[in-house]
PDB file of C-alpha atoms in Angstrom:
ATOM      1  CA  MET A   1     -36.881  -9.967  -9.318  1.00  0.00           C
ATOM      2  CA  LEU A   2     -32.981  -8.343  -8.438  1.00  0.00           C
ATOM      3  CA  ALA A   3     -32.005  -5.445 -10.118  1.00  0.00           C
ATOM      4  CA  ILE A   4     -30.069  -5.634 -12.353  1.00  0.00           C
ATOM      5  CA  GLU A   5     -27.043  -3.284 -12.092  1.00  0.00           C
ATOM      6  CA  ARG A   6     -25.910  -1.960 -15.260  1.00  0.00           C
ATOM      7  CA  PRO A   7     -21.614  -3.002 -14.997  1.00  0.00           C
ATOM      8  CA  THR A   8     -19.838   1.037 -14.933  1.00  0.00           C
ATOM      9  CA  ARG A   9     -16.100   2.138 -16.108  1.00  0.00           C
ATOM     10  CA  ASN A  10     -13.685   0.348 -14.002  1.00  0.00           C
ATOM     11  CA  LEU A  11     -11.255   2.856 -13.179  1.00  0.00           C
ATOM     12  CA  SER A  12      -8.828   0.453 -11.416  1.00  0.00           C
ATOM     13  CA  LEU A  13      -7.225  -0.754 -14.527  1.00  0.00           C
ATOM     14  CA  ASP A  14      -6.791   2.995 -15.699  1.00  0.00           C
ATOM     15  CA  LEU A  15      -4.994   3.366 -12.897  1.00  0.00           C
ATOM     16  CA  LEU A  16      -3.075   0.066 -13.030  1.00  0.00           C
ATOM     17  CA  ARG A  17      -1.076   2.013 -15.820  1.00  0.00           C
ATOM     18  CA  SER A  18       0.397   4.644 -13.923  1.00  0.00           C
ATOM     19  CA  THR A  19       2.004   1.784 -11.495  1.00  0.00           C
ATOM     20  CA  GLU A  20       2.799  -0.888 -14.436  1.00  0.00           C
ATOM     21  CA  ALA A  21       4.620   2.871 -15.905  1.00  0.00           C
ATOM     22  CA  ALA A  22       6.523   3.551 -12.670  1.00  0.00           C
ATOM     23  CA  ALA A  23       7.088  -0.311 -11.581  1.00  0.00           C
ATOM     24  CA  LEU A  24       9.708  -0.226 -15.302  1.00  0.00           C
ATOM     25  CA  ALA A  25      10.834   2.450 -14.778  1.00  0.00           C
ATOM     26  CA  ALA A  26      12.335   1.928 -11.018  1.00  0.00           C
ATOM     27  CA  ALA A  27      13.558  -1.785 -12.392  1.00  0.00           C
ATOM     28  CA  ARG A  28      15.752   0.267 -13.947  1.00  0.00           C
ATOM     29  CA  TRP A  29      17.529   1.628 -10.972  1.00  0.00           C
ATOM     30  CA  VAL A  30      17.391  -1.549  -9.259  1.00  0.00           C
ATOM     31  CA  GLY A  31      20.773  -2.618  -7.804  1.00  0.00           C
ATOM     32  CA  LEU A  32      21.918   0.179  -8.370  1.00  0.00           C
ATOM     33  CA  GLY A  33      22.283   1.683  -4.779  1.00  0.00           C
ATOM     34  CA  ARG A  34      21.058   5.094  -6.346  1.00  0.00           C
ATOM     35  CA  LYS A  35      17.543   5.317  -3.548  1.00  0.00           C
ATOM     36  CA  ASP A  36      16.669   9.158  -5.682  1.00  0.00           C
ATOM     37  CA  GLU A  37      17.382   7.975  -8.904  1.00  0.00           C
ATOM     38  CA  GLY A  38      15.399   5.133  -8.598  1.00  0.00           C
ATOM     39  CA  ASP A  39      12.034   7.286  -6.951  1.00  0.00           C
ATOM     40  CA  GLN A  40      12.452  10.302  -9.238  1.00  0.00           C
ATOM     41  CA  ALA A  41      12.163   7.744 -11.821  1.00  0.00           C
ATOM     42  CA  ALA A  42       9.146   6.294 -10.645  1.00  0.00           C
ATOM     43  CA  VAL A  43       7.658   9.292 -10.151  1.00  0.00           C
ATOM     44  CA  ASP A  44       7.897  10.847 -13.634  1.00  0.00           C
ATOM     45  CA  ALA A  45       6.549   7.784 -14.748  1.00  0.00           C
ATOM     46  CA  MET A  46       3.472   7.844 -12.761  1.00  0.00           C
ATOM     47  CA  ARG A  47       2.908  11.445 -13.238  1.00  0.00           C
ATOM     48  CA  LEU A  48       3.063  10.995 -16.941  1.00  0.00           C
ATOM     49  CA  LEU A  49       0.610   8.112 -17.109  1.00  0.00           C
ATOM     50  CA  LEU A  50      -1.420   9.727 -14.706  1.00  0.00           C
ATOM     51  CA  ALA A  51      -2.084  12.681 -16.585  1.00  0.00           C
ATOM     52  CA  THR A  52      -3.693  10.967 -19.366  1.00  0.00           C
ATOM     53  CA  VAL A  53      -6.562   9.016 -17.007  1.00  0.00           C
ATOM     54  CA  PRO A  54      -9.785  10.779 -17.700  1.00  0.00           C
ATOM     55  CA  MET A  55     -10.841  11.809 -14.129  1.00  0.00           C
ATOM     56  CA  GLN A  56     -10.618  15.026 -11.674  1.00  0.00           C
ATOM     57  CA  ALA A  57      -7.762  13.651  -9.999  1.00  0.00           C
ATOM     58  CA  ARG A  58      -6.246  15.272  -6.155  1.00  0.00           C
ATOM     59  CA  VAL A  59      -3.210  13.654  -4.868  1.00  0.00           C
ATOM     60  CA  VAL A  60      -4.216  13.896  -1.419  1.00  0.00           C
ATOM     61  CA  ILE A  61      -1.290  11.275   0.291  1.00  0.00           C
ATOM     62  CA  GLY A  62       2.172  11.840  -1.001  1.00  0.00           C
ATOM     63  CA  GLU A  63       5.334   9.909  -0.052  1.00  0.00           C
ATOM     64  CA  GLY A  64       7.895  12.735  -1.041  1.00  0.00           C
ATOM     65  CA  GLU A  65       6.653  14.412   2.445  1.00  0.00           C
ATOM     66  CA  LYS A  66       8.156  12.376   5.109  1.00  0.00           C
ATOM     67  CA  ASP A  67      11.557  11.301   3.223  1.00  0.00           C
ATOM     68  CA  LYS A  68      12.445  14.157   1.657  1.00  0.00           C
ATOM     69  CA  ALA A  69      11.782  12.584  -1.035  1.00  0.00           C
ATOM     70  CA  PRO A  70      10.970  12.865  -5.378  1.00  0.00           C
ATOM     71  CA  MET A  71       7.016  13.301  -5.096  1.00  0.00           C
ATOM     72  CA  LEU A  72       3.601  13.804  -6.389  1.00  0.00           C
ATOM     73  CA  TYR A  73       2.615  16.211  -3.829  1.00  0.00           C
ATOM     74  CA  ASN A  74      -0.068  16.391  -1.692  1.00  0.00           C
ATOM     75  CA  GLY A  75      -3.085  18.616  -3.849  1.00  0.00           C
ATOM     76  CA  GLU A  76      -1.273  18.539  -6.772  1.00  0.00           C
ATOM     77  CA  GLU A  77      -4.260  17.830  -9.560  1.00  0.00           C
ATOM     78  CA  LEU A  78      -3.554  15.321 -12.198  1.00  0.00           C
ATOM     79  CA  GLY A  79      -6.268  13.652 -15.079  1.00  0.00           C
ATOM     80  CA  THR A  80      -7.229  15.239 -17.829  1.00  0.00           C
ATOM     81  CA  GLY A  81      -9.875  17.555 -16.076  1.00  0.00           C
ATOM     82  CA  GLU A  82     -12.907  15.333 -16.828  1.00  0.00           C
ATOM     83  CA  GLY A  83     -15.121  12.602 -15.345  1.00  0.00           C
ATOM     84  CA  PRO A  84     -15.098  11.363 -11.916  1.00  0.00           C
ATOM     85  CA  SER A  85     -14.163  13.787  -9.107  1.00  0.00           C
ATOM     86  CA  VAL A  86     -11.282  11.772  -7.040  1.00  0.00           C
ATOM     87  CA  ASP A  87      -8.682  11.934  -4.757  1.00  0.00           C
ATOM     88  CA  LEU A  88      -5.527   9.937  -4.921  1.00  0.00           C
ATOM     89  CA  ALA A  89      -3.555   8.154  -2.384  1.00  0.00           C
ATOM     90  CA  VAL A  90      -0.134   7.234  -4.312  1.00  0.00           C
ATOM     91  CA  ASP A  91       3.314   5.792  -3.520  1.00  0.00           C
ATOM     92  CA  PRO A  92       5.087   5.807  -6.750  1.00  0.00           C
ATOM     93  CA  ILE A  93       7.611   3.009  -4.917  1.00  0.00           C
ATOM     94  CA  GLU A  94       6.992   1.616  -1.952  1.00  0.00           C
ATOM     95  CA  GLY A  95      10.379   0.366  -0.792  1.00  0.00           C
ATOM     96  CA  THR A  96      13.010   2.958  -2.542  1.00  0.00           C
ATOM     97  CA  ARG A  97      15.850   0.989  -0.105  1.00  0.00           C
ATOM     98  CA  LEU A  98      14.382  -2.360  -0.906  1.00  0.00           C
ATOM     99  CA  VAL A  99      15.653  -1.276  -5.204  1.00  0.00           C
ATOM    100  CA  ALA A 100      18.742   0.705  -4.458  1.00  0.00           C
ATOM    101  CA  GLN A 101      19.895  -2.763  -2.241  1.00  0.00           C
ATOM    102  CA  GLY A 102      18.025  -4.943  -5.013  1.00  0.00           C
ATOM    103  CA  ARG A 103      16.236  -6.680  -2.129  1.00  0.00           C
ATOM    104  CA  GLY A 104      12.717  -8.151  -2.653  1.00  0.00           C
ATOM    105  CA  GLY A 105       9.600  -6.666  -2.211  1.00  0.00           C
ATOM    106  CA  ALA A 106       9.368  -3.633  -3.463  1.00  0.00           C
ATOM    107  CA  ILE A 107       5.917  -2.104  -5.190  1.00  0.00           C
ATOM    108  CA  SER A 108       4.326   0.214  -7.230  1.00  0.00           C
ATOM    109  CA  VAL A 109       0.952   1.659  -6.019  1.00  0.00           C
ATOM    110  CA  ILE A 110      -1.420   3.851  -5.948  1.00  0.00           C
ATOM    111  CA  ALA A 111      -5.117   4.296  -4.485  1.00  0.00           C
ATOM    112  CA  ALA A 112      -8.817   6.718  -5.623  1.00  0.00           C
ATOM    113  CA  ALA A 113     -11.841   7.024  -4.168  1.00  0.00           C
ATOM    114  CA  GLU A 114     -14.547   9.545  -3.991  1.00  0.00           C
ATOM    115  CA  ARG A 115     -14.268  13.377  -2.860  1.00  0.00           C
ATOM    116  CA  GLY A 116     -13.515  13.117   1.153  1.00  0.00           C
ATOM    117  CA  GLY A 117     -13.171   9.237   0.621  1.00  0.00           C
ATOM    118  CA  LEU A 118     -10.157   8.533   2.276  1.00  0.00           C
ATOM    119  CA  PHE A 119      -8.510   9.639   5.491  1.00  0.00           C
ATOM    120  CA  ASN A 120      -6.597  13.061   5.945  1.00  0.00           C
ATOM    121  CA  PRO A 121      -4.354  11.897   8.354  1.00  0.00           C
ATOM    122  CA  GLY A 122      -2.533  15.404   8.251  1.00  0.00           C
ATOM    123  CA  PRO A 123       0.127  16.298   9.611  1.00  0.00           C
ATOM    124  CA  GLY A 124       1.167  11.653  11.180  1.00  0.00           C
ATOM    125  CA  PHE A 125       3.598  10.736   9.320  1.00  0.00           C
ATOM    126  CA  TYR A 126       3.807   7.009  10.916  1.00  0.00           C
ATOM    127  CA  ALA A 127       0.576   5.624  12.967  1.00  0.00           C
ATOM    128  CA  ALA A 128       0.592   1.821  14.201  1.00  0.00           C
ATOM    129  CA  LYS A 129      -1.271  -0.601  12.421  1.00  0.00           C
ATOM    130  CA  LEU A 130      -2.834  -4.501  12.274  1.00  0.00           C
ATOM    131  CA  VAL A 131      -4.308  -6.036   9.821  1.00  0.00           C
ATOM    132  CA  VAL A 132      -5.596  -9.488   9.320  1.00  0.00           C
ATOM    133  CA  GLY A 133      -7.543 -11.530   7.187  1.00  0.00           C
ATOM    134  CA  PRO A 134     -11.735 -11.700   6.718  1.00  0.00           C
ATOM    135  CA  ARG A 135     -11.770 -15.081   9.213  1.00  0.00           C
ATOM    136  CA  ALA A 136     -10.251 -12.641  11.681  1.00  0.00           C
ATOM    137  CA  LYS A 137     -11.226  -9.269  11.490  1.00  0.00           C
ATOM    138  CA  GLU A 138     -13.747  -9.642  14.154  1.00  0.00           C
ATOM    139  CA  ALA A 139     -10.623 -10.580  15.951  1.00  0.00           C
ATOM    140  CA  ILE A 140      -8.669  -8.033  16.713  1.00  0.00           C
ATOM    141  CA  ASP A 141      -8.684  -4.867  19.272  1.00  0.00           C
ATOM    142  CA  LEU A 142      -5.771  -2.290  18.254  1.00  0.00           C
ATOM    143  CA  SER A 143      -6.547  -0.941  22.031  1.00  0.00           C
ATOM    144  CA  ALA A 144      -5.791  -4.362  24.053  1.00  0.00           C
ATOM    145  CA  GLY A 145      -2.093  -5.739  23.112  1.00  0.00           C
ATOM    146  CA  PRO A 146      -0.542  -8.063  20.808  1.00  0.00           C
ATOM    147  CA  GLU A 147      -0.535 -11.679  23.019  1.00  0.00           C
ATOM    148  CA  GLU A 148      -4.756 -10.955  23.761  1.00  0.00           C
ATOM    149  CA  ASN A 149      -5.107 -10.247  19.767  1.00  0.00           C
ATOM    150  CA  LEU A 150      -2.799 -12.729  19.091  1.00  0.00           C
ATOM    151  CA  ARG A 151      -4.878 -14.951  21.030  1.00  0.00           C
ATOM    152  CA  GLU A 152      -8.262 -14.302  19.792  1.00  0.00           C
ATOM    153  CA  ILE A 153      -6.871 -14.197  15.736  1.00  0.00           C
ATOM    154  CA  ALA A 154      -5.521 -17.705  16.174  1.00  0.00           C
ATOM    155  CA  ARG A 155      -9.439 -18.333  17.297  1.00  0.00           C
ATOM    156  CA  ALA A 156     -10.922 -17.219  14.782  1.00  0.00           C
ATOM    157  CA  LEU A 157      -8.195 -18.993  12.190  1.00  0.00           C
ATOM    158  CA  GLY A 158      -8.928 -22.487  14.084  1.00  0.00           C
ATOM    159  CA  LYS A 159      -4.982 -22.084  13.970  1.00  0.00           C
ATOM    160  CA  ARG A 160      -2.252 -22.715  17.388  1.00  0.00           C
ATOM    161  CA  LEU A 161      -0.880 -19.181  18.702  1.00  0.00           C
ATOM    162  CA  ARG A 162       2.706 -21.673  17.490  1.00  0.00           C
ATOM    163  CA  GLU A 163       0.924 -22.225  13.435  1.00  0.00           C
ATOM    164  CA  VAL A 164       0.590 -17.696  13.466  1.00  0.00           C
ATOM    165  CA  THR A 165       3.265 -15.799  10.985  1.00  0.00           C
ATOM    166  CA  VAL A 166       3.136 -11.845  11.752  1.00  0.00           C
ATOM    167  CA  PHE A 167       4.341  -9.822   9.708  1.00  0.00           C
ATOM    168  CA  VAL A 168       6.715  -6.961  11.588  1.00  0.00           C
ATOM    169  CA  LEU A 169       9.045  -4.310  10.166  1.00  0.00           C
ATOM    170  CA  ASP A 170      12.500  -4.797  11.213  1.00  0.00           C
ATOM    171  CA  LYS A 171      13.008  -1.385  13.169  1.00  0.00           C
ATOM    172  CA  PRO A 172      14.601  -0.102  15.899  1.00  0.00           C
ATOM    173  CA  ARG A 173      11.144   0.864  17.881  1.00  0.00           C
ATOM    174  CA  HIS A 174       9.989  -3.185  17.184  1.00  0.00           C
ATOM    175  CA  MET A 175      12.116  -4.318  19.800  1.00  0.00           C
ATOM    176  CA  GLY A 176       9.710  -4.976  22.055  1.00  0.00           C
ATOM    177  CA  LEU A 177       7.470  -6.019  20.137  1.00  0.00           C
ATOM    178  CA  ILE A 178       9.240  -8.287  18.467  1.00  0.00           C
ATOM    179  CA  GLU A 179       9.925 -10.381  21.623  1.00  0.00           C
ATOM    180  CA  ARG A 180       6.134 -10.036  23.392  1.00  0.00           C
ATOM    181  CA  ILE A 181       5.027 -11.824  19.730  1.00  0.00           C
ATOM    182  CA  ARG A 182       7.524 -14.831  20.179  1.00  0.00           C
ATOM    183  CA  GLN A 183       6.456 -14.978  24.416  1.00  0.00           C
ATOM    184  CA  VAL A 184       3.498 -15.663  23.306  1.00  0.00           C
ATOM    185  CA  GLY A 185       3.854 -18.203  21.306  1.00  0.00           C
ATOM    186  CA  ALA A 186       3.592 -16.726  17.429  1.00  0.00           C
ATOM    187  CA  ARG A 187       6.296 -16.332  14.604  1.00  0.00           C
ATOM    188  CA  VAL A 188       7.686 -13.566  13.635  1.00  0.00           C
ATOM    189  CA  SER A 189       8.111 -12.552   9.690  1.00  0.00           C
ATOM    190  CA  LEU A 190      10.621  -9.018   9.359  1.00  0.00           C
ATOM    191  CA  HIS A 191      10.783  -7.452   7.364  1.00  0.00           C
ATOM    192  CA  THR A 192      12.997  -4.160   6.301  1.00  0.00           C
ATOM    193  CA  ASP A 193      10.210  -2.317   4.269  1.00  0.00           C
ATOM    194  CA  GLY A 194       7.280  -2.610   2.192  1.00  0.00           C
ATOM    195  CA  ASP A 195       4.248  -2.284   4.963  1.00  0.00           C
ATOM    196  CA  VAL A 196       1.524  -2.534   2.267  1.00  0.00           C
ATOM    197  CA  GLY A 197       2.746  -5.283   1.070  1.00  0.00           C
ATOM    198  CA  GLY A 198       2.570  -6.434   4.125  1.00  0.00           C
ATOM    199  CA  ALA A 199      -1.124  -5.700   4.897  1.00  0.00           C
ATOM    200  CA  LEU A 200      -1.577  -7.117   2.181  1.00  0.00           C
ATOM    201  CA  ALA A 201       0.178 -10.117   2.519  1.00  0.00           C
ATOM    202  CA  ALA A 202      -1.595 -10.516   5.922  1.00  0.00           C
ATOM    203  CA  VAL A 203      -5.114 -10.482   3.820  1.00  0.00           C
ATOM    204  CA  LEU A 204      -4.913 -12.379   0.791  1.00  0.00           C
ATOM    205  CA  PRO A 205      -4.445 -16.585   1.151  1.00  0.00           C
ATOM    206  CA  ASP A 206      -1.220 -18.792   0.630  1.00  0.00           C
ATOM    207  CA  THR A 207       0.948 -15.212   1.417  1.00  0.00           C
ATOM    208  CA  GLY A 208       2.427 -16.801   4.839  1.00  0.00           C
ATOM    209  CA  ILE A 209       1.403 -14.637   6.784  1.00  0.00           C
ATOM    210  CA  ASP A 210      -2.518 -14.026   8.943  1.00  0.00           C
ATOM    211  CA  VAL A 211      -1.440 -10.491  10.563  1.00  0.00           C
ATOM    212  CA  LEU A 212       0.821  -7.117  10.325  1.00  0.00           C
ATOM    213  CA  MET A 213       1.650  -5.294  13.741  1.00  0.00           C
ATOM    214  CA  GLY A 214       4.131  -2.435  14.149  1.00  0.00           C
ATOM    215  CA  THR A 215       3.829   0.863  13.564  1.00  0.00           C
ATOM    216  CA  GLY A 216       4.857   1.786   9.620  1.00  0.00           C
ATOM    217  CA  GLY A 217       4.266   4.926   7.393  1.00  0.00           C
ATOM    218  CA  THR A 218       0.782   6.470   7.550  1.00  0.00           C
ATOM    219  CA  PRO A 219       0.202   7.483   4.156  1.00  0.00           C
ATOM    220  CA  GLU A 220       0.922   3.529   3.008  1.00  0.00           C
ATOM    221  CA  GLY A 221      -1.997   3.098   6.094  1.00  0.00           C
ATOM    222  CA  VAL A 222      -4.652   4.590   3.835  1.00  0.00           C
ATOM    223  CA  ILE A 223      -3.485   2.938   1.087  1.00  0.00           C
ATOM    224  CA  ALA A 224      -2.986  -0.350   2.259  1.00  0.00           C
ATOM    225  CA  ALA A 225      -6.517   0.087   4.023  1.00  0.00           C
ATOM    226  CA  VAL A 226      -8.353   0.591   0.333  1.00  0.00           C
ATOM    227  CA  ALA A 227      -7.141  -2.978  -0.644  1.00  0.00           C
ATOM    228  CA  VAL A 228      -8.004  -4.347   2.998  1.00  0.00           C
ATOM    229  CA  LYS A 229     -11.950  -3.063   2.573  1.00  0.00           C
ATOM    230  CA  ALA A 230     -12.205  -4.500  -0.665  1.00  0.00           C
ATOM    231  CA  LEU A 231     -10.887  -7.392  -0.123  1.00  0.00           C
ATOM    232  CA  GLY A 232     -13.301  -8.222   3.219  1.00  0.00           C
ATOM    233  CA  GLY A 233     -10.591  -7.960   5.537  1.00  0.00           C
ATOM    234  CA  GLY A 234      -9.680  -6.077   9.203  1.00  0.00           C
ATOM    235  CA  MET A 235      -8.058  -3.632   9.851  1.00  0.00           C
ATOM    236  CA  GLN A 236      -6.871  -0.828  13.353  1.00  0.00           C
ATOM    237  CA  MET A 237      -4.816   2.628  12.990  1.00  0.00           C
ATOM    238  CA  ARG A 238      -4.352   4.557  15.236  1.00  0.00           C
ATOM    239  CA  LEU A 239      -1.663   7.634  14.591  1.00  0.00           C
ATOM    240  CA  ASP A 240       1.627   7.029  15.895  1.00  0.00           C
ATOM    241  CA  PRO A 241       4.062   9.424  15.844  1.00  0.00           C
ATOM    242  CA  GLN A 242       7.728   9.618  16.480  1.00  0.00           C
ATOM    243  CA  SER A 243       8.708  12.272  17.815  1.00  0.00           C
ATOM    244  CA  GLU A 244       7.637  15.636  19.479  1.00  0.00           C
ATOM    245  CA  GLU A 245       7.621  17.854  16.203  1.00  0.00           C
ATOM    246  CA  GLU A 246       4.777  15.104  14.950  1.00  0.00           C
ATOM    247  CA  ARG A 247       3.070  14.757  17.992  1.00  0.00           C
ATOM    248  CA  TRP A 248       2.402  18.733  18.414  1.00  0.00           C
ATOM    249  CA  ALA A 249       1.476  18.763  15.145  1.00  0.00           C
ATOM    250  CA  LEU A 250      -1.243  16.364  15.610  1.00  0.00           C
ATOM    251  CA  VAL A 251      -2.881  18.013  18.197  1.00  0.00           C
ATOM    252  CA  ASN A 252      -2.804  20.879  17.386  1.00  0.00           C
ATOM    253  CA  ASN A 253      -4.263  20.054  14.162  1.00  0.00           C
ATOM    254  CA  GLY A 254      -6.770  18.755  16.285  1.00  0.00           C
ATOM    255  CA  TYR A 255      -5.823  14.894  16.237  1.00  0.00           C
ATOM    256  CA  ASP A 256      -5.907  12.443  18.448  1.00  0.00           C
ATOM    257  CA  PRO A 257      -2.631  10.193  18.893  1.00  0.00           C
ATOM    258  CA  GLN A 258      -4.845   7.918  20.760  1.00  0.00           C
ATOM    259  CA  ARG A 259      -8.458   7.286  18.865  1.00  0.00           C
ATOM    260  CA  VAL A 260      -8.160   3.969  17.048  1.00  0.00           C
ATOM    261  CA  TYR A 261      -9.780   4.931  13.307  1.00  0.00           C
ATOM    262  CA  THR A 262     -11.728   1.831  11.885  1.00  0.00           C
ATOM    263  CA  LEU A 263     -11.543   0.331   8.702  1.00  0.00           C
ATOM    264  CA  ASP A 264     -14.529   2.375   7.186  1.00  0.00           C
ATOM    265  CA  GLU A 265     -13.028   5.605   8.709  1.00  0.00           C
ATOM    266  CA  LEU A 266      -9.612   4.837   6.793  1.00  0.00           C
ATOM    267  CA  CYS A 267     -11.346   4.471   3.662  1.00  0.00           C
ATOM    268  CA  PRO A 268     -14.904   5.372   4.288  1.00  0.00           C
ATOM    269  CA  ALA A 269     -15.833   4.936   0.041  1.00  0.00           C
ATOM    270  CA  GLU A 270     -17.406   2.216  -1.121  1.00  0.00           C
ATOM    271  CA  ASP A 271     -16.089   2.139  -4.587  1.00  0.00           C
ATOM    272  CA  ALA A 272     -12.529   2.761  -4.465  1.00  0.00           C
ATOM    273  CA  HIS A 273      -9.452   1.443  -6.360  1.00  0.00           C
ATOM    274  CA  PHE A 274      -6.127  -0.037  -5.685  1.00  0.00           C
ATOM    275  CA  ALA A 275      -3.247  -0.683  -8.403  1.00  0.00           C
ATOM    276  CA  ALA A 276       0.071  -2.235  -7.139  1.00  0.00           C
ATOM    277  CA  THR A 277       2.806  -3.735  -9.464  1.00  0.00           C
ATOM    278  CA  GLY A 278       6.105  -5.747  -8.686  1.00  0.00           C
ATOM    279  CA  ILE A 279       9.337  -3.880  -8.942  1.00  0.00           C
ATOM    280  CA  THR A 280      11.253  -7.337  -6.634  1.00  0.00           C
ATOM    281  CA  ASP A 281       9.967 -10.157  -6.134  1.00  0.00           C
ATOM    282  CA  GLY A 282       7.488 -10.342  -3.063  1.00  0.00           C
ATOM    283  CA  GLN A 283       5.513 -12.761  -1.396  1.00  0.00           C
ATOM    284  CA  PHE A 284       2.160 -12.176  -4.394  1.00  0.00           C
ATOM    285  CA  LEU A 285       3.615 -10.246  -7.187  1.00  0.00           C
ATOM    286  CA  ARG A 286       6.804 -10.297  -9.393  1.00  0.00           C
ATOM    287  CA  GLY A 287       8.800  -8.128 -10.493  1.00  0.00           C
ATOM    288  CA  VAL A 288       9.752  -6.968 -13.934  1.00  0.00           C
ATOM    289  CA  ARG A 289      11.228  -9.114 -15.747  1.00  0.00           C
ATOM    290  CA  TYR A 290      13.202  -8.568 -18.624  1.00  0.00           C
ATOM    291  CA  ARG A 291      12.971 -10.535 -22.261  1.00  0.00           C
ATOM    292  CA  GLY A 292      14.758  -9.479 -24.550  1.00  0.00           C
ATOM    293  CA  GLU A 293      12.808  -6.318 -26.412  1.00  0.00           C
ATOM    294  CA  TYR A 294      10.116  -6.966 -24.548  1.00  0.00           C
ATOM    295  CA  ALA A 295       9.677  -6.473 -19.877  1.00  0.00           C
ATOM    296  CA  VAL A 296       7.047  -8.189 -18.486  1.00  0.00           C
ATOM    297  CA  THR A 297       5.013  -6.682 -15.132  1.00  0.00           C
ATOM    298  CA  HIS A 298       2.896  -8.716 -12.806  1.00  0.00           C
ATOM    299  CA  SER A 299       0.252  -6.428 -11.608  1.00  0.00           C
ATOM    300  CA  LEU A 300      -2.674  -6.175  -8.660  1.00  0.00           C
ATOM    301  CA  VAL A 301      -5.912  -5.101  -9.356  1.00  0.00           C
ATOM    302  CA  ILE A 302      -9.094  -4.100  -6.712  1.00  0.00           C
ATOM    303  CA  ARG A 303     -12.515  -2.531  -7.171  1.00  0.00           C
ATOM    304  CA  GLY A 304     -13.969  -2.221  -3.845  1.00  0.00           C
ATOM    305  CA  HIS A 305     -17.941  -1.979  -5.611  1.00  0.00           C
ATOM    306  CA  THR A 306     -17.682  -5.311  -6.930  1.00  0.00           C
ATOM    307  CA  ARG A 307     -14.750  -6.798  -4.837  1.00  0.00           C
ATOM    308  CA  THR A 308     -13.166  -8.173  -8.022  1.00  0.00           C
ATOM    309  CA  LEU A 309      -9.356  -9.277  -8.060  1.00  0.00           C
ATOM    310  CA  ARG A 310      -7.285  -8.978 -11.082  1.00  0.00           C
ATOM    311  CA  TYR A 311      -3.945 -10.016 -11.495  1.00  0.00           C
ATOM    312  CA  ILE A 312      -2.350  -9.358 -14.512  1.00  0.00           C
ATOM    313  CA  GLU A 313       0.504  -9.677 -16.603  1.00  0.00           C
ATOM    314  CA  SER A 314       1.557  -7.585 -18.852  1.00  0.00           C
ATOM    315  CA  HIS A 315       4.204  -7.904 -21.607  1.00  0.00           C
ATOM    316  CA  HIS A 316       5.478  -5.120 -22.873  1.00  0.00           C
ATOM    317  CA  LEU A 317       7.633  -3.656 -25.982  1.00  0.00           C
ATOM    318  CA  LEU A 318      10.394  -1.400 -25.252  1.00  0.00           C
ATOM    319  CA  GLU A 319      11.137  -0.160 -28.728  1.00  0.00           C
ATOM    320  CA  LYS A 320       7.275   1.428 -28.307  1.00  0.00           C
ATOM    321  CA  LEU A 321       7.535   2.887 -24.967  1.00  0.00           C
ATOM    322  CA  ARG A 322      10.320   4.644 -25.314  1.00  0.00           C
ATOM    323  CA  ALA A 323       9.257   6.013 -28.689  1.00  0.00           C
ATOM    324  CA  ILE A 324       6.580   7.131 -26.357  1.00  0.00           C
ATOM    325  CA  SER A 325       8.083   8.754 -22.947  1.00  0.00           C
ATOM    326  CA  GLY A 326      11.427   8.959 -23.707  1.00  0.00           C
ATOM    327  CA  GLU A 327      14.126   7.315 -22.131  1.00  0.00           C
ATOM    328  CA  LEU A 328      12.220   6.436 -18.827  1.00  0.00           C
ATOM    329  CA  TYR A 329      12.710   2.562 -19.433  1.00  0.00           C
TER     330      TYR A 329
END
């Protein structure tokens, strides 16, 4: 006889309210060219909602330190002080430039796990990443070159190389990588920002993306790892300092820039939580829509323990939101 497991509280659904709030606040700044103001609005809204969640939470990964932006800072305590003790990785806006320029793909995102359940990158701001969906998770090896990885990924997916599409951030550091991907015969999908979204696109079905390759933010890598693990995908990451100052900081703090981290090292927790809400239209989430007195948000929520994935559309009465939270919305 199978043991019956009783349902427990799903923290992911509580965290969802914080990404919805941040997305709604950021959406007011879409296309206005004012990057810092939009970021600050999202941070304020996320912090306001996280303070209401019954948890004893500590921010272990915040985005602001790398970008010198308004932030939920590392070590900040959040929640009501009751309930589970958790570590948080937050990014109120992934793609602040996308919001400022009115471009697609900006999201608000948060991940949570039991204390010690998220990798701490220390002073590492950048990392090389390789992310694929469940069918190709045994085919990747970050210590090998892109050519070998793409051949193995194509084989695992049952595709020709010309049918494999790779998400790459459009940065000068990736010029060589882009050329190597194209030379082996695969296709490149270039994006100016948003590698949490890119990692999700590589794992979720029907996005047109098969794999994420290249160097992006380390905080984004840890956040993405929670979703990738919960969805049964594959991911490897290696710290990739972009300056001598960053390299020396890593070495002096005991990190090996050559070490490849597995998904279980990035997210050792089994019951981790992930929530993301679209700010502007992307590959798998719609951005905030305004319908007169209402605003509509579209979100993705994942719980690692059950591997339940939810797409949630919420309709927010703006008059009520403003009565509760002032002019954030």
